[in-house]
Short mmCIF file of C-alpha atoms in Angstrom, two decimals:
data_model
loop_
_atom_site.label_atom_id
_atom_site.label_comp_id
_atom_site.label_asym_id
_atom_site.label_seq_id
_atom_site.Cartn_x
_atom_site.Cartn_y
_atom_site.Cartn_z
CA UNK R 1 155.00 163.88 57.32
CA UNK R 2 153.42 161.25 59.07
CA UNK R 3 151.07 163.65 61.29
CA UNK R 4 150.13 165.33 57.87
CA UNK R 5 149.21 162.11 56.38
CA UNK R 6 147.11 160.94 59.48
CA UNK R 7 145.46 164.55 59.24
CA UNK R 8 144.57 164.16 55.65
CA UNK R 9 143.31 160.66 56.65
CA UNK R 10 140.73 162.02 59.30
CA UNK R 11 139.79 164.72 56.65
CA UNK R 12 138.74 162.40 53.85
CA UNK R 13 137.25 160.00 56.27
CA UNK R 14 135.10 163.09 57.28
CA UNK R 15 134.18 163.75 53.75
CA UNK R 16 133.46 160.01 53.24
CA UNK R 17 130.90 160.35 56.30
CA UNK R 18 129.33 163.30 55.15
CA UNK R 19 128.49 161.60 51.77
CA UNK R 20 127.28 158.55 53.71
CA UNK R 21 124.92 160.67 55.87
CA UNK R 22 123.72 162.72 53.16
CA UNK R 23 122.87 159.80 51.10
CA UNK R 24 121.23 157.74 54.17
CA UNK R 25 118.60 160.88 54.51
CA UNK R 26 117.72 160.46 51.18
CA UNK R 27 117.19 156.62 51.12
CA UNK R 28 113.41 157.12 51.68
CA UNK R 29 113.23 158.74 48.42
CA UNK R 30 111.29 157.04 45.90
CA UNK R 31 113.20 154.53 43.70
CA UNK R 32 112.08 156.16 40.66
CA UNK R 33 113.41 159.53 41.60
CA UNK R 34 116.72 158.28 42.61
CA UNK R 35 117.19 156.08 39.42
CA UNK R 36 116.37 158.58 37.04
CA UNK R 37 119.29 159.39 34.57
CA UNK R 38 120.57 162.78 35.22
CA UNK R 39 123.30 162.77 32.60
CA UNK R 40 125.74 160.81 30.29
CA UNK R 41 129.43 161.43 30.56
CA UNK R 42 132.51 159.81 28.80
CA UNK R 43 132.95 157.61 31.66
CA UNK R 44 129.39 156.37 32.82
CA UNK R 45 125.74 156.96 33.13
CA UNK R 46 124.97 159.47 35.94
CA UNK R 47 121.76 159.06 37.72
CA UNK R 48 120.14 161.33 40.19
CA UNK R 49 121.32 159.58 43.26
CA UNK R 50 125.05 160.64 41.94
CA UNK R 51 124.03 164.15 41.55
CA UNK R 52 123.17 164.33 45.46
CA UNK R 53 126.70 163.28 46.31
CA UNK R 54 128.39 165.36 43.86
CA UNK R 55 126.82 168.52 45.07
CA UNK R 56 127.76 167.65 48.45
CA UNK R 57 131.19 167.05 47.73
CA UNK R 58 131.74 170.17 46.04
CA UNK R 59 130.35 172.39 48.82
CA UNK R 60 132.12 170.14 51.54
CA UNK R 61 135.59 170.66 49.88
CA UNK R 62 134.95 174.42 49.49
CA UNK R 63 134.33 174.57 53.26
CA UNK R 64 136.60 172.17 54.81
CA UNK R 65 139.66 171.67 52.71
CA UNK R 66 142.71 173.35 53.87
CA UNK R 67 143.68 176.34 51.69
CA UNK R 68 147.47 175.88 52.42
CA UNK R 69 147.24 172.47 50.59
CA UNK R 70 145.78 173.50 47.28
CA UNK R 71 143.89 170.25 45.45
CA UNK R 72 142.61 169.52 42.26
CA UNK R 73 139.52 167.44 42.23
CA UNK R 74 139.39 164.35 39.91
CA UNK R 75 135.91 162.86 40.20
CA UNK R 76 133.16 160.74 38.44
CA UNK R 77 130.74 163.11 36.99
CA UNK R 78 133.58 165.83 36.02
CA UNK R 79 134.92 165.56 32.61
CA UNK R 80 138.62 165.22 32.34
CA UNK R 81 139.12 168.50 30.53
CA UNK R 82 137.26 170.44 33.61
CA UNK R 83 139.49 171.85 36.23
CA UNK R 84 138.14 172.03 39.76
CA UNK R 85 140.51 173.11 42.43
CA UNK R 86 139.97 174.13 46.00
CA UNK R 87 140.67 176.92 46.72
CA UNK R 88 139.10 177.90 43.21
CA UNK R 89 141.41 178.88 40.22
CA UNK R 90 144.48 177.95 41.77
CA UNK R 91 147.20 178.04 39.10
CA UNK R 92 148.77 174.61 38.25
CA UNK R 93 152.08 175.59 39.77
CA UNK R 94 150.63 175.93 43.17
CA UNK R 95 148.70 172.46 43.11
CA UNK R 96 149.92 170.42 45.99
CA UNK R 97 147.58 167.30 45.80
CA UNK R 98 145.22 165.82 43.60
CA UNK R 99 141.98 164.06 45.01
CA UNK R 100 140.29 161.34 43.08
CA UNK R 101 136.81 160.45 44.24
CA UNK R 102 134.12 158.08 43.02
CA UNK R 103 131.08 159.52 45.33
CA UNK R 104 128.81 156.30 45.02
CA UNK R 105 130.66 153.08 43.72
CA UNK R 106 127.70 150.72 43.46
CA UNK R 107 124.91 153.29 42.21
CA UNK R 108 122.93 150.43 40.68
CA UNK R 109 122.63 148.50 43.72
CA UNK R 110 121.96 151.02 46.21
CA UNK R 111 119.86 153.27 44.21
CA UNK R 112 117.32 150.36 44.31
CA UNK R 113 118.18 149.56 47.91
CA UNK R 114 119.58 146.27 47.10
CA UNK R 115 123.08 146.38 48.43
CA UNK R 116 125.28 148.65 50.15
CA UNK R 117 127.55 151.03 47.79
CA UNK R 118 130.87 152.86 48.89
CA UNK R 119 132.24 156.03 48.68
CA UNK R 120 135.80 155.78 47.52
CA UNK R 121 138.43 158.58 47.95
CA UNK R 122 142.28 158.66 47.18
CA UNK R 123 144.75 161.35 47.66
CA UNK R 124 148.16 161.60 46.08
CA UNK R 125 150.98 164.57 45.96
CA UNK R 126 151.07 166.45 42.77
CA UNK R 127 154.26 165.17 40.82
CA UNK R 128 157.08 168.01 40.24
CA UNK R 129 156.48 167.61 36.52
CA UNK R 130 153.24 168.71 34.90
CA UNK R 131 152.11 165.02 34.27
CA UNK R 132 149.14 163.77 36.73
CA UNK R 133 149.86 161.16 39.36
CA UNK R 134 148.61 157.60 39.12
CA UNK R 135 147.09 155.18 41.52
CA UNK R 136 150.70 153.81 42.61
CA UNK R 137 151.05 157.43 44.04
CA UNK R 138 148.25 157.56 46.27
CA UNK R 139 149.25 158.00 50.16
CA UNK R 140 146.04 158.42 51.98
CA UNK R 141 142.79 156.40 50.93
CA UNK R 142 139.22 155.79 52.42
CA UNK R 143 136.40 153.96 51.68
CA UNK R 144 133.12 154.30 53.41
CA UNK R 145 129.93 151.99 53.30
CA UNK R 146 126.81 153.57 52.12
CA UNK R 147 124.13 151.53 53.86
CA UNK R 148 120.90 150.48 52.43
CA UNK R 149 117.82 152.21 54.43
CA UNK R 150 117.15 148.98 56.49
CA UNK R 151 121.07 149.07 57.62
CA UNK R 152 122.30 150.94 60.43
CA UNK R 153 125.83 149.89 60.81
CA UNK R 154 128.24 151.41 58.33
CA UNK R 155 132.17 150.51 58.11
CA UNK R 156 134.87 152.93 57.05
CA UNK R 157 138.19 151.72 56.11
CA UNK R 158 141.28 153.56 55.51
CA UNK R 159 144.92 153.65 55.13
CA UNK R 160 148.17 155.73 54.78
CA UNK R 161 151.34 154.98 53.01
CA UNK R 162 154.35 156.16 54.94
CA UNK R 163 157.68 157.41 53.44
CA UNK R 164 159.19 154.09 54.62
CA UNK R 165 156.89 152.05 52.43
CA UNK R 166 154.80 150.54 55.37
CA UNK R 167 151.34 151.27 55.76
CA UNK R 168 148.73 151.96 58.61
CA UNK R 169 145.38 150.20 58.22
CA UNK R 170 142.08 151.66 59.94
CA UNK R 171 138.72 149.91 60.16
CA UNK R 172 135.84 150.86 62.37
CA UNK R 173 131.86 150.68 62.23
CA UNK R 174 129.72 153.41 63.14
CA UNK R 175 126.00 152.95 64.34
CA UNK R 176 124.00 155.30 62.37
CA UNK R 177 121.22 155.31 65.04
CA UNK R 178 123.46 156.42 67.97
CA UNK R 179 126.56 157.55 66.54
CA UNK R 180 128.78 154.90 68.30
CA UNK R 181 131.90 153.62 66.68
CA UNK R 182 133.98 150.54 67.31
CA UNK R 183 136.95 148.94 65.82
CA UNK R 184 136.85 145.97 63.75
CA UNK R 185 139.85 143.69 63.09
CA UNK R 186 140.81 143.10 59.58
CA UNK R 187 141.18 139.25 58.44
CA UNK R 188 141.62 138.52 54.68
CA UNK R 189 141.30 135.01 53.86
CA UNK R 190 144.60 132.78 54.36
CA UNK R 191 143.45 130.03 52.40
CA UNK R 192 145.80 129.03 49.65
CA UNK R 193 143.18 127.37 47.33
CA UNK R 194 139.51 128.44 46.07
CA UNK R 195 137.89 125.54 47.33
CA UNK R 196 134.84 126.39 49.42
CA UNK R 197 135.41 130.15 48.98
CA UNK R 198 134.10 132.66 47.08
CA UNK R 199 136.01 133.71 43.80
CA UNK R 200 134.43 136.01 40.89
CA UNK R 201 135.06 137.24 37.46
CA UNK R 202 133.04 140.28 37.01
CA UNK R 203 130.34 140.07 34.46
CA UNK R 204 127.60 142.17 35.55
CA UNK R 205 126.14 143.31 32.35
CA UNK R 206 124.92 141.26 29.21
CA UNK R 207 127.92 142.61 27.17
CA UNK R 208 130.46 139.89 26.79
CA UNK R 209 128.98 137.73 29.47
CA UNK R 210 129.24 134.67 27.72
CA UNK R 211 133.06 135.23 26.94
CA UNK R 212 133.89 136.01 30.38
CA UNK R 213 131.83 133.15 31.86
CA UNK R 214 133.88 130.84 29.31
CA UNK R 215 137.06 132.15 30.59
CA UNK R 216 136.01 131.73 34.51
CA UNK R 217 134.69 128.18 33.58
CA UNK R 218 138.03 127.27 32.14
CA UNK R 219 140.16 128.99 34.84
CA UNK R 220 138.27 127.32 37.60
CA UNK R 221 138.64 124.02 35.98
CA UNK R 222 142.39 124.42 35.75
CA UNK R 223 142.52 125.14 39.40
CA UNK R 224 140.27 122.26 40.56
CA UNK R 225 141.50 118.52 40.51
CA UNK R 226 139.56 116.54 37.94
CA UNK R 227 138.07 114.41 40.80
CA UNK R 228 136.33 117.37 42.13
CA UNK R 229 135.03 119.28 39.10
CA UNK R 230 131.52 117.69 39.44
CA UNK R 231 131.11 119.39 42.78
CA UNK R 232 130.08 122.92 43.35
CA UNK R 233 133.24 123.98 45.48
CA UNK R 234 133.69 127.60 44.12
CA UNK R 235 130.88 130.14 44.87
CA UNK R 236 130.37 133.25 42.82
CA UNK R 237 129.15 136.69 43.93
CA UNK R 238 128.56 139.51 41.37
CA UNK R 239 128.74 142.73 43.78
CA UNK R 240 128.46 145.47 41.15
CA UNK R 241 130.95 147.99 43.08
CA UNK R 242 134.81 147.73 43.01
CA UNK R 243 134.91 149.22 46.36
CA UNK R 244 132.34 146.38 47.54
CA UNK R 245 134.71 143.80 45.84
CA UNK R 246 137.68 144.97 47.87
CA UNK R 247 135.80 144.93 50.90
CA UNK R 248 134.67 141.33 50.48
CA UNK R 249 138.42 140.49 50.30
CA UNK R 250 139.51 142.80 53.14
CA UNK R 251 136.94 141.04 55.38
CA UNK R 252 137.59 137.62 54.63
CA UNK R 253 134.52 136.97 52.37
CA UNK R 254 135.97 136.48 49.26
CA UNK R 255 139.48 134.98 47.99
CA UNK R 256 139.83 136.13 44.21
CA UNK R 257 138.21 138.97 42.25
CA UNK R 258 139.15 139.44 38.64
CA UNK R 259 137.60 142.27 36.50
CA UNK R 260 138.90 142.12 32.94
CA UNK R 261 135.88 143.64 31.29
CA UNK R 262 137.82 145.90 29.03
CA UNK R 263 139.72 143.15 27.50
CA UNK R 264 136.45 141.18 26.96
CA UNK R 265 134.62 144.21 25.48
CA UNK R 266 137.47 145.07 23.29
CA UNK R 267 137.70 141.51 22.01
CA UNK R 268 133.85 141.29 21.40
CA UNK R 269 133.61 144.81 19.79
CA UNK R 270 131.65 146.22 22.68
CA UNK R 271 132.08 150.17 23.84
CA UNK R 272 134.10 150.68 27.05
CA UNK R 273 131.76 152.63 29.01
CA UNK R 274 130.58 149.96 31.39
CA UNK R 275 133.85 149.09 32.65
CA UNK R 276 136.37 149.80 35.64
CA UNK R 277 137.91 153.21 35.42
CA UNK R 278 140.69 154.84 38.00
CA UNK R 279 138.20 156.20 40.57
CA UNK R 280 136.72 152.83 41.02
CA UNK R 281 140.05 151.30 42.08
CA UNK R 282 141.38 154.52 43.92
CA UNK R 283 141.21 152.88 47.60
CA UNK R 284 143.59 149.79 46.56
CA UNK R 285 145.79 151.32 49.11
CA UNK R 286 143.38 150.29 51.72
CA UNK R 287 142.99 146.53 50.60
CA UNK R 288 147.00 146.48 50.16
CA UNK R 289 147.49 147.80 53.78
CA UNK R 290 144.95 144.97 54.88
CA UNK R 291 147.12 142.22 53.19
CA UNK R 292 145.15 141.84 50.02
CA UNK R 293 147.17 141.75 46.73
CA UNK R 294 145.75 144.03 44.27
CA UNK R 295 147.36 144.56 40.75
CA UNK R 296 146.72 145.10 36.95
CA UNK R 297 146.44 142.14 34.67
CA UNK R 298 149.14 143.04 32.82
CA UNK R 299 151.41 144.47 35.61
CA UNK R 300 151.77 144.30 39.60
CA UNK R 301 152.15 147.95 39.57
CA UNK R 302 148.64 150.33 39.56
CA UNK R 303 150.42 152.70 36.59
CA UNK R 304 146.97 154.19 36.04
CA UNK R 305 146.41 157.98 35.68
CA UNK R 306 144.02 160.16 37.55
CA UNK R 307 141.29 160.43 35.03
CA UNK R 308 137.90 159.31 34.78
CA UNK R 309 138.10 157.70 31.45
CA UNK R 310 140.96 155.16 31.23
CA UNK R 311 139.92 151.72 31.60
CA UNK R 312 141.22 149.46 34.02
CA UNK R 313 141.77 145.45 34.05
CA UNK R 314 142.55 144.60 37.55
CA UNK R 315 142.81 141.48 39.84
CA UNK R 316 142.90 140.84 43.72
CA UNK R 317 143.99 138.14 45.62
CA UNK R 318 143.31 137.52 49.31
CA UNK R 319 147.03 136.85 50.00
CA UNK R 320 150.29 136.66 48.43
CA UNK R 321 150.54 132.68 48.65
CA UNK R 322 147.36 132.64 46.66
CA UNK R 323 148.41 135.12 44.12
CA UNK R 324 151.75 133.17 43.48
CA UNK R 325 149.71 130.12 42.90
CA UNK R 326 146.98 131.17 40.77
CA UNK R 327 148.15 134.15 38.65
CA UNK R 328 150.32 132.39 36.08
CA UNK R 329 147.16 130.41 35.07
CA UNK R 330 145.17 133.45 35.05
CA UNK R 331 147.87 135.04 32.80
CA UNK R 332 147.78 132.16 30.54
CA UNK R 333 143.90 132.16 30.05
CA UNK R 334 143.78 136.02 29.45
CA UNK R 335 146.07 135.52 26.50
CA UNK R 336 144.27 132.52 25.20
CA UNK R 337 140.87 134.23 25.38
CA UNK R 338 141.42 137.77 25.05
CA UNK R 339 144.74 138.59 23.41
#
């Protein structure tokens, strides 16, 4: 079983690298062409840059996925009622795994060449029952950095969940100019407070920004001694990519990320399309394997189905001690502002 999981890890890392290399070659295409709207789906707006990676994934899986492990693909850009399998047209009874993919998480940043995006891939065994797996069932995951045109180092982080509940974490950097790779040690922050660190509440878009900012301001005030509230001791970073946010926690750059846009949008009467979906959080296993605490707002378990439309309220803390200290305050203020 362990060797099979390692084989799958290597395989989805190869897919992530293929997405990266294809997109990197496209980075000198004009911004206007890459940022053109290609389609609107139930989950999100699909830009032309997304279509490049989607077509590649379908071809790569058709050419490279081992036929002895039939898989169903769940991916941004494929509607939930579509059924895409490799090999093609495999009956449900023969599906062994489900693969959930966000080809480009952080489209809006990378298509304007502002900040790296991430290719996110998670693999889970198909349950014995007809129901779909959920994010908690993922046993192999990989996240691959999709660099800007002026960047020549790309990181890839991956993990497997072993049958005994332990994890194996991998992190390496690839020089895209010469193909050399090197291992990078992971080091999430061990701080037990937010002072002099980055902590963010996702408020990327105009919708409900004021409500989320009010929640954020009250949260940080509650976590800061009154004598220090006049000082700028907690820093904000709006990285418009769930994979990017997880990376910042894994790398030790951030200490807390909260994304409760579905709660805020619902409370304020906005549609839910511009929120986090299951494919955005499909590499939570990687962050957990590095030591980051990733959970839902309402539960420590990621009981979120493999689909493209379920909305997700999630939180991540750099370490368990920080989570134990802060989460009760977060829960109380979520109830106050968004219940």
